Amino acid sequence: MRSVVRWNLPADLERGQTAAAAALLRTYFCDVEADGSPRYPGAAFERFGGGGDRSGIANVFTAEDMVAVSLLSVRVPGSAALRMLERDRAGLSGLLGSIPADLDLVDAEIDILDEDSPADRLWRALRSAGVGPVTTSKLLARKRPRLLPVIDSVVKQVLDHPDRQSYWMTLRSALRDDERALVEILAAAHTDAGLGEDISLIRCFDVVVWMVGRRNGQLRPQGRY
């Protein structure tokens, strides 16, 4: 079983700080430029093309998924894209089909995420196809937005998390701790920010922590996430 790392969560995610978290979510998802385009292109990540987990395509990687991850400042190499869309398509789809699309991370049993689970094998299959670790996390988050979180370098820096290996388990543990207090905070911030059901609570967590990192100067210069 993967280990769990103890995080020091940002103050914006403490009890009583719902307004602070909601403000960060509103800025990220709702702010627009003068021409009407999103201030943060990543605000369209879940919704681009109708979403990666919608009926009919939830168990297959598509070209739309690759455009969607580009909104989070990463790209799928051409050779890897061809493997995902053609040669490896059936195998990847089989793994996706073994991962529940309607399960929230907080409710997931350990065997859904642990070593040699379908999620773990899918991670390794994408890496073997030539996809980098951050891009892999974003592809998985596109297909299973309620279960598999984005694992971004800025977010890991804010949380002082060493690697991907325990990230899923650590976030699951954080969501369950203290009678699911973090879930309550994220749900309240999600509601206060006026977000739709297509934005998951673990995506809210990712965005709040990323925005804290940006505010604290931990964002790389080119990043408009």
mmCIF file of C-alpha atoms in Angstrom:
data_model
loop_
_atom_site.group_PDB
_atom_site.id
_atom_site.type_symbol
_atom_site.label_atom_id
_atom_site.label_comp_id
_atom_site.label_asym_id
_atom_site.label_seq_id
_atom_site.Cartn_x
_atom_site.Cartn_y
_atom_site.Cartn_z
ATOM 1 C CA MET A 1 0.000 0.000 0.000
ATOM 2 C CA ARG A 2 1.246 3.476 -0.838
ATOM 3 C CA SER A 3 2.323 5.635 2.093
ATOM 4 C CA VAL A 4 0.565 8.809 3.191
ATOM 5 C CA VAL A 5 2.452 12.109 3.492
ATOM 6 C CA ARG A 6 1.335 14.665 6.050
ATOM 7 C CA TRP A 7 0.506 18.036 4.478
ATOM 8 C CA ASN A 8 0.372 21.503 5.970
ATOM 9 C CA LEU A 9 -2.602 22.852 4.048
ATOM 10 C CA PRO A 10 -2.740 26.550 3.096
ATOM 11 C CA ALA A 11 -4.588 28.818 5.521
ATOM 12 C CA ASP A 12 -7.150 29.454 2.758
ATOM 13 C CA LEU A 13 -8.417 25.896 3.303
ATOM 14 C CA GLU A 14 -8.772 26.091 7.078
ATOM 15 C CA ARG A 15 -12.105 26.125 8.868
ATOM 16 C CA GLY A 16 -13.718 29.546 8.668
ATOM 17 C CA GLN A 17 -11.840 30.470 5.486
ATOM 18 C CA THR A 18 -14.550 29.533 2.996
ATOM 19 C CA ALA A 19 -14.754 33.107 1.692
ATOM 20 C CA ALA A 20 -11.022 33.146 0.920
ATOM 21 C CA ALA A 21 -11.173 29.845 -0.961
ATOM 22 C CA ALA A 22 -14.319 30.911 -2.838
ATOM 23 C CA ALA A 23 -12.668 34.169 -3.898
ATOM 24 C CA LEU A 24 -9.753 32.264 -5.395
ATOM 25 C CA LEU A 25 -12.145 29.943 -7.243
ATOM 26 C CA ARG A 26 -14.162 32.870 -8.620
ATOM 27 C CA THR A 27 -11.005 34.575 -9.835
ATOM 28 C CA TYR A 28 -9.790 31.443 -11.569
ATOM 29 C CA PHE A 29 -13.038 30.263 -13.122
ATOM 30 C CA CYS A 30 -14.844 33.551 -13.769
ATOM 31 C CA ASP A 31 -12.338 36.324 -14.551
ATOM 32 C CA VAL A 32 -12.085 37.292 -18.218
ATOM 33 C CA GLU A 33 -9.780 39.438 -20.322
ATOM 34 C CA ALA A 34 -10.916 42.577 -22.132
ATOM 35 C CA ASP A 35 -11.748 40.529 -25.236
ATOM 36 C CA GLY A 36 -13.953 38.163 -23.224
ATOM 37 C CA SER A 37 -11.514 35.236 -23.196
ATOM 38 C CA PRO A 38 -10.827 33.493 -19.871
ATOM 39 C CA ARG A 39 -8.076 35.052 -17.793
ATOM 40 C CA TYR A 40 -7.019 31.499 -16.932
ATOM 41 C CA PRO A 41 -7.405 29.132 -19.921
ATOM 42 C CA GLY A 42 -7.487 26.207 -17.494
ATOM 43 C CA ALA A 43 -10.950 27.349 -16.444
ATOM 44 C CA ALA A 44 -12.194 25.565 -19.580
ATOM 45 C CA PHE A 45 -10.263 22.336 -18.890
ATOM 46 C CA GLU A 46 -13.224 20.289 -17.646
ATOM 47 C CA ARG A 47 -15.770 21.759 -20.025
ATOM 48 C CA PHE A 48 -13.901 21.796 -23.319
ATOM 49 C CA GLY A 49 -15.733 19.666 -25.868
ATOM 50 C CA GLY A 50 -18.389 18.743 -23.325
ATOM 51 C CA GLY A 51 -15.988 17.126 -20.845
ATOM 52 C CA GLY A 52 -13.745 14.083 -20.893
ATOM 53 C CA ASP A 53 -16.029 11.920 -18.755
ATOM 54 C CA ARG A 54 -19.230 12.445 -20.709
ATOM 55 C CA SER A 55 -21.245 9.472 -21.902
ATOM 56 C CA GLY A 56 -19.822 7.815 -24.977
ATOM 57 C CA ILE A 57 -16.199 8.898 -24.570
ATOM 58 C CA ALA A 58 -15.517 8.387 -20.848
ATOM 59 C CA ASN A 59 -13.505 5.237 -21.576
ATOM 60 C CA VAL A 60 -11.464 6.431 -24.528
ATOM 61 C CA PHE A 61 -8.823 9.119 -24.951
ATOM 62 C CA THR A 62 -9.684 11.605 -27.677
ATOM 63 C CA ALA A 63 -8.018 14.482 -29.481
ATOM 64 C CA GLU A 64 -10.261 16.782 -27.437
ATOM 65 C CA ASP A 65 -8.640 15.493 -24.255
ATOM 66 C CA MET A 66 -5.246 16.468 -25.625
ATOM 67 C CA VAL A 67 -6.451 19.966 -26.450
ATOM 68 C CA ALA A 68 -7.988 20.200 -22.974
ATOM 69 C CA VAL A 69 -4.709 19.432 -21.187
ATOM 70 C CA SER A 70 -3.004 22.106 -23.292
ATOM 71 C CA LEU A 71 -5.242 24.587 -21.453
ATOM 72 C CA LEU A 72 -3.256 23.618 -18.344
ATOM 73 C CA SER A 73 0.051 24.580 -19.984
ATOM 74 C CA VAL A 74 1.206 21.078 -20.990
ATOM 75 C CA ARG A 75 1.231 19.162 -24.264
ATOM 76 C CA VAL A 76 1.049 15.556 -25.345
ATOM 77 C CA PRO A 77 3.981 14.745 -27.662
ATOM 78 C CA GLY A 78 2.893 13.828 -31.187
ATOM 79 C CA SER A 79 4.300 10.313 -31.021
ATOM 80 C CA ALA A 80 2.521 9.677 -27.720
ATOM 81 C CA ALA A 81 -0.732 11.099 -29.083
ATOM 82 C CA LEU A 82 -0.616 8.672 -32.021
ATOM 83 C CA ARG A 83 -0.078 5.748 -29.662
ATOM 84 C CA MET A 84 -2.977 6.839 -27.443
ATOM 85 C CA LEU A 85 -5.338 7.393 -30.348
ATOM 86 C CA GLU A 86 -4.335 4.404 -32.453
ATOM 87 C CA ARG A 87 -1.939 1.618 -31.421
ATOM 88 C CA ASP A 88 -2.615 1.667 -27.653
ATOM 89 C CA ARG A 89 -6.237 2.792 -27.883
ATOM 90 C CA ALA A 90 -7.872 -0.534 -26.992
ATOM 91 C CA GLY A 91 -5.585 -1.274 -24.044
ATOM 92 C CA LEU A 92 -5.954 2.212 -22.580
ATOM 93 C CA SER A 93 -9.717 2.045 -23.014
ATOM 94 C CA GLY A 94 -9.813 -1.268 -21.173
ATOM 95 C CA LEU A 95 -7.988 0.282 -18.228
ATOM 96 C CA LEU A 96 -10.226 3.349 -18.250
ATOM 97 C CA GLY A 97 -13.266 1.095 -18.253
ATOM 98 C CA SER A 98 -12.007 -0.524 -15.049
ATOM 99 C CA ILE A 99 -11.886 2.825 -13.206
ATOM 100 C CA PRO A 100 -15.250 4.127 -11.936
ATOM 101 C CA ALA A 101 -16.345 7.383 -13.546
ATOM 102 C CA ASP A 102 -18.885 8.231 -10.842
ATOM 103 C CA LEU A 103 -16.711 7.760 -7.750
ATOM 104 C CA ASP A 104 -15.363 10.591 -5.596
ATOM 105 C CA LEU A 105 -11.827 10.265 -4.271
ATOM 106 C CA VAL A 106 -12.978 10.675 -0.669
ATOM 107 C CA ASP A 107 -15.192 7.576 -1.057
ATOM 108 C CA ALA A 108 -12.692 5.426 -2.956
ATOM 109 C CA GLU A 109 -11.411 2.197 -1.444
ATOM 110 C CA ILE A 110 -7.637 1.833 -1.304
ATOM 111 C CA ASP A 111 -7.581 -0.907 -3.949
ATOM 112 C CA ILE A 112 -8.917 1.579 -6.526
ATOM 113 C CA LEU A 113 -5.682 3.564 -6.258
ATOM 114 C CA ASP A 114 -2.963 1.302 -4.898
ATOM 115 C CA GLU A 115 -0.063 -0.367 -6.722
ATOM 116 C CA ASP A 116 -1.177 -2.425 -9.707
ATOM 117 C CA SER A 117 -4.716 -1.060 -9.572
ATOM 118 C CA PRO A 118 -6.229 -0.114 -12.957
ATOM 119 C CA ALA A 119 -5.505 3.550 -12.159
ATOM 120 C CA ASP A 120 -1.868 2.777 -11.390
ATOM 121 C CA ARG A 121 -1.517 0.611 -14.499
ATOM 122 C CA LEU A 122 -3.107 3.335 -16.633
ATOM 123 C CA TRP A 123 -0.626 5.846 -15.219
ATOM 124 C CA ARG A 124 2.258 3.558 -16.135
ATOM 125 C CA ALA A 125 0.815 2.857 -19.597
ATOM 126 C CA LEU A 126 0.627 6.565 -20.412
ATOM 127 C CA ARG A 127 4.149 7.099 -19.136
ATOM 128 C CA SER A 128 5.345 4.198 -21.299
ATOM 129 C CA ALA A 129 3.640 5.790 -24.298
ATOM 130 C CA GLY A 130 5.860 8.849 -23.857
ATOM 131 C CA VAL A 131 3.672 11.169 -21.771
ATOM 132 C CA GLY A 132 5.345 13.148 -18.963
ATOM 133 C CA PRO A 133 4.196 12.758 -15.341
ATOM 134 C CA VAL A 134 2.421 16.121 -14.999
ATOM 135 C CA THR A 135 0.662 15.674 -18.347
ATOM 136 C CA THR A 136 -0.294 12.130 -17.353
ATOM 137 C CA SER A 137 -1.972 13.423 -14.187
ATOM 138 C CA LYS A 138 -3.886 16.003 -16.198
ATOM 139 C CA LEU A 139 -5.067 13.422 -18.744
ATOM 140 C CA LEU A 140 -6.309 11.197 -15.919
ATOM 141 C CA ALA A 141 -8.004 14.163 -14.240
ATOM 142 C CA ARG A 142 -9.730 14.960 -17.534
ATOM 143 C CA LYS A 143 -11.155 11.414 -17.757
ATOM 144 C CA ARG A 144 -11.894 10.889 -14.038
ATOM 145 C CA PRO A 145 -12.294 14.425 -12.600
ATOM 146 C CA ARG A 146 -13.937 13.263 -9.375
ATOM 147 C CA LEU A 147 -11.418 10.550 -8.559
ATOM 148 C CA LEU A 148 -7.958 11.354 -9.947
ATOM 149 C CA PRO A 149 -6.460 14.771 -9.148
ATOM 150 C CA VAL A 150 -4.172 17.005 -11.143
ATOM 151 C CA ILE A 151 -0.633 16.720 -9.752
ATOM 152 C CA ASP A 152 1.102 19.961 -10.662
ATOM 153 C CA SER A 153 4.607 21.060 -9.679
ATOM 154 C CA VAL A 154 3.326 24.287 -8.108
ATOM 155 C CA VAL A 155 0.739 22.399 -6.062
ATOM 156 C CA LYS A 156 3.350 19.897 -4.867
ATOM 157 C CA GLN A 157 5.630 22.772 -3.882
ATOM 158 C CA VAL A 158 2.917 24.493 -1.844
ATOM 159 C CA LEU A 159 2.024 21.226 -0.115
ATOM 160 C CA ASP A 160 5.682 20.153 0.202
ATOM 161 C CA HIS A 161 4.836 16.824 -1.410
ATOM 162 C CA PRO A 162 7.815 14.797 -2.655
ATOM 163 C CA ASP A 163 6.436 12.808 -5.585
ATOM 164 C CA ARG A 164 3.415 11.288 -7.337
ATOM 165 C CA GLN A 165 3.667 7.918 -5.660
ATOM 166 C CA SER A 166 1.683 8.819 -2.542
ATOM 167 C CA TYR A 167 -0.239 11.862 -3.784
ATOM 168 C CA TRP A 168 -3.529 10.071 -4.461
ATOM 169 C CA MET A 169 -3.512 8.413 -1.042
ATOM 170 C CA THR A 170 -2.467 11.575 0.778
ATOM 171 C CA LEU A 171 -5.248 13.652 -0.779
ATOM 172 C CA ARG A 172 -7.752 10.901 -0.027
ATOM 173 C CA SER A 173 -6.577 10.896 3.597
ATOM 174 C CA ALA A 174 -6.738 14.700 3.830
ATOM 175 C CA LEU A 175 -10.312 14.664 2.539
ATOM 176 C CA ARG A 176 -11.300 12.047 5.137
ATOM 177 C CA ASP A 177 -9.519 13.601 8.118
ATOM 178 C CA ASP A 178 -11.372 15.437 10.886
ATOM 179 C CA GLU A 179 -14.789 14.065 9.870
ATOM 180 C CA ARG A 180 -14.305 15.245 6.266
ATOM 181 C CA ALA A 181 -13.767 18.870 7.272
ATOM 182 C CA LEU A 182 -11.840 19.645 4.066
ATOM 183 C CA VAL A 183 -14.700 18.261 1.966
ATOM 184 C CA GLU A 184 -17.090 20.605 3.779
ATOM 185 C CA ILE A 185 -14.803 23.582 3.186
ATOM 186 C CA LEU A 186 -14.383 22.767 -0.512
ATOM 187 C CA ALA A 187 -18.102 22.152 -0.984
ATOM 188 C CA ALA A 188 -18.987 25.473 0.673
ATOM 189 C CA ALA A 189 -16.402 27.347 -1.414
ATOM 190 C CA HIS A 190 -17.668 25.596 -4.569
ATOM 191 C CA THR A 191 -21.214 26.758 -3.799
ATOM 192 C CA ASP A 192 -20.177 30.294 -2.846
ATOM 193 C CA ALA A 193 -18.177 30.628 -6.055
ATOM 194 C CA GLY A 194 -21.234 29.601 -8.101
ATOM 195 C CA LEU A 195 -19.523 26.696 -9.848
ATOM 196 C CA GLY A 196 -21.394 23.968 -11.676
ATOM 197 C CA GLU A 197 -21.475 20.254 -10.941
ATOM 198 C CA ASP A 198 -18.902 19.650 -13.677
ATOM 199 C CA ILE A 199 -16.228 21.167 -11.437
ATOM 200 C CA SER A 200 -15.272 18.533 -8.876
ATOM 201 C CA LEU A 201 -14.201 19.161 -5.308
ATOM 202 C CA ILE A 202 -10.716 17.777 -5.940
ATOM 203 C CA ARG A 203 -10.373 20.203 -8.851
ATOM 204 C CA CYS A 204 -11.378 22.994 -6.454
ATOM 205 C CA PHE A 205 -8.632 21.821 -4.117
ATOM 206 C CA ASP A 206 -6.108 21.865 -6.952
ATOM 207 C CA VAL A 207 -7.122 25.360 -8.072
ATOM 208 C CA VAL A 208 -7.107 26.889 -4.585
ATOM 209 C CA VAL A 209 -3.660 25.467 -3.797
ATOM 210 C CA TRP A 210 -2.328 26.506 -7.220
ATOM 211 C CA MET A 211 -3.673 30.040 -6.778
ATOM 212 C CA VAL A 212 -2.015 30.221 -3.352
ATOM 213 C CA GLY A 213 1.252 29.188 -4.992
ATOM 214 C CA ARG A 214 0.797 31.841 -7.667
ATOM 215 C CA ARG A 215 0.090 34.478 -5.012
ATOM 216 C CA ASN A 216 3.207 33.414 -3.119
ATOM 217 C CA GLY A 217 5.440 33.595 -6.176
ATOM 218 C CA GLN A 218 5.767 29.843 -6.677
ATOM 219 C CA LEU A 219 4.429 29.916 -10.247
ATOM 220 C CA ARG A 220 6.896 29.571 -13.076
ATOM 221 C CA PRO A 221 6.943 32.706 -15.294
ATOM 222 C CA GLN A 222 5.339 31.086 -18.359
ATOM 223 C CA GLY A 223 2.461 29.505 -16.467
ATOM 224 C CA ARG A 224 -1.071 30.694 -17.142
ATOM 225 C CA TYR A 225 -2.585 27.479 -15.868
#
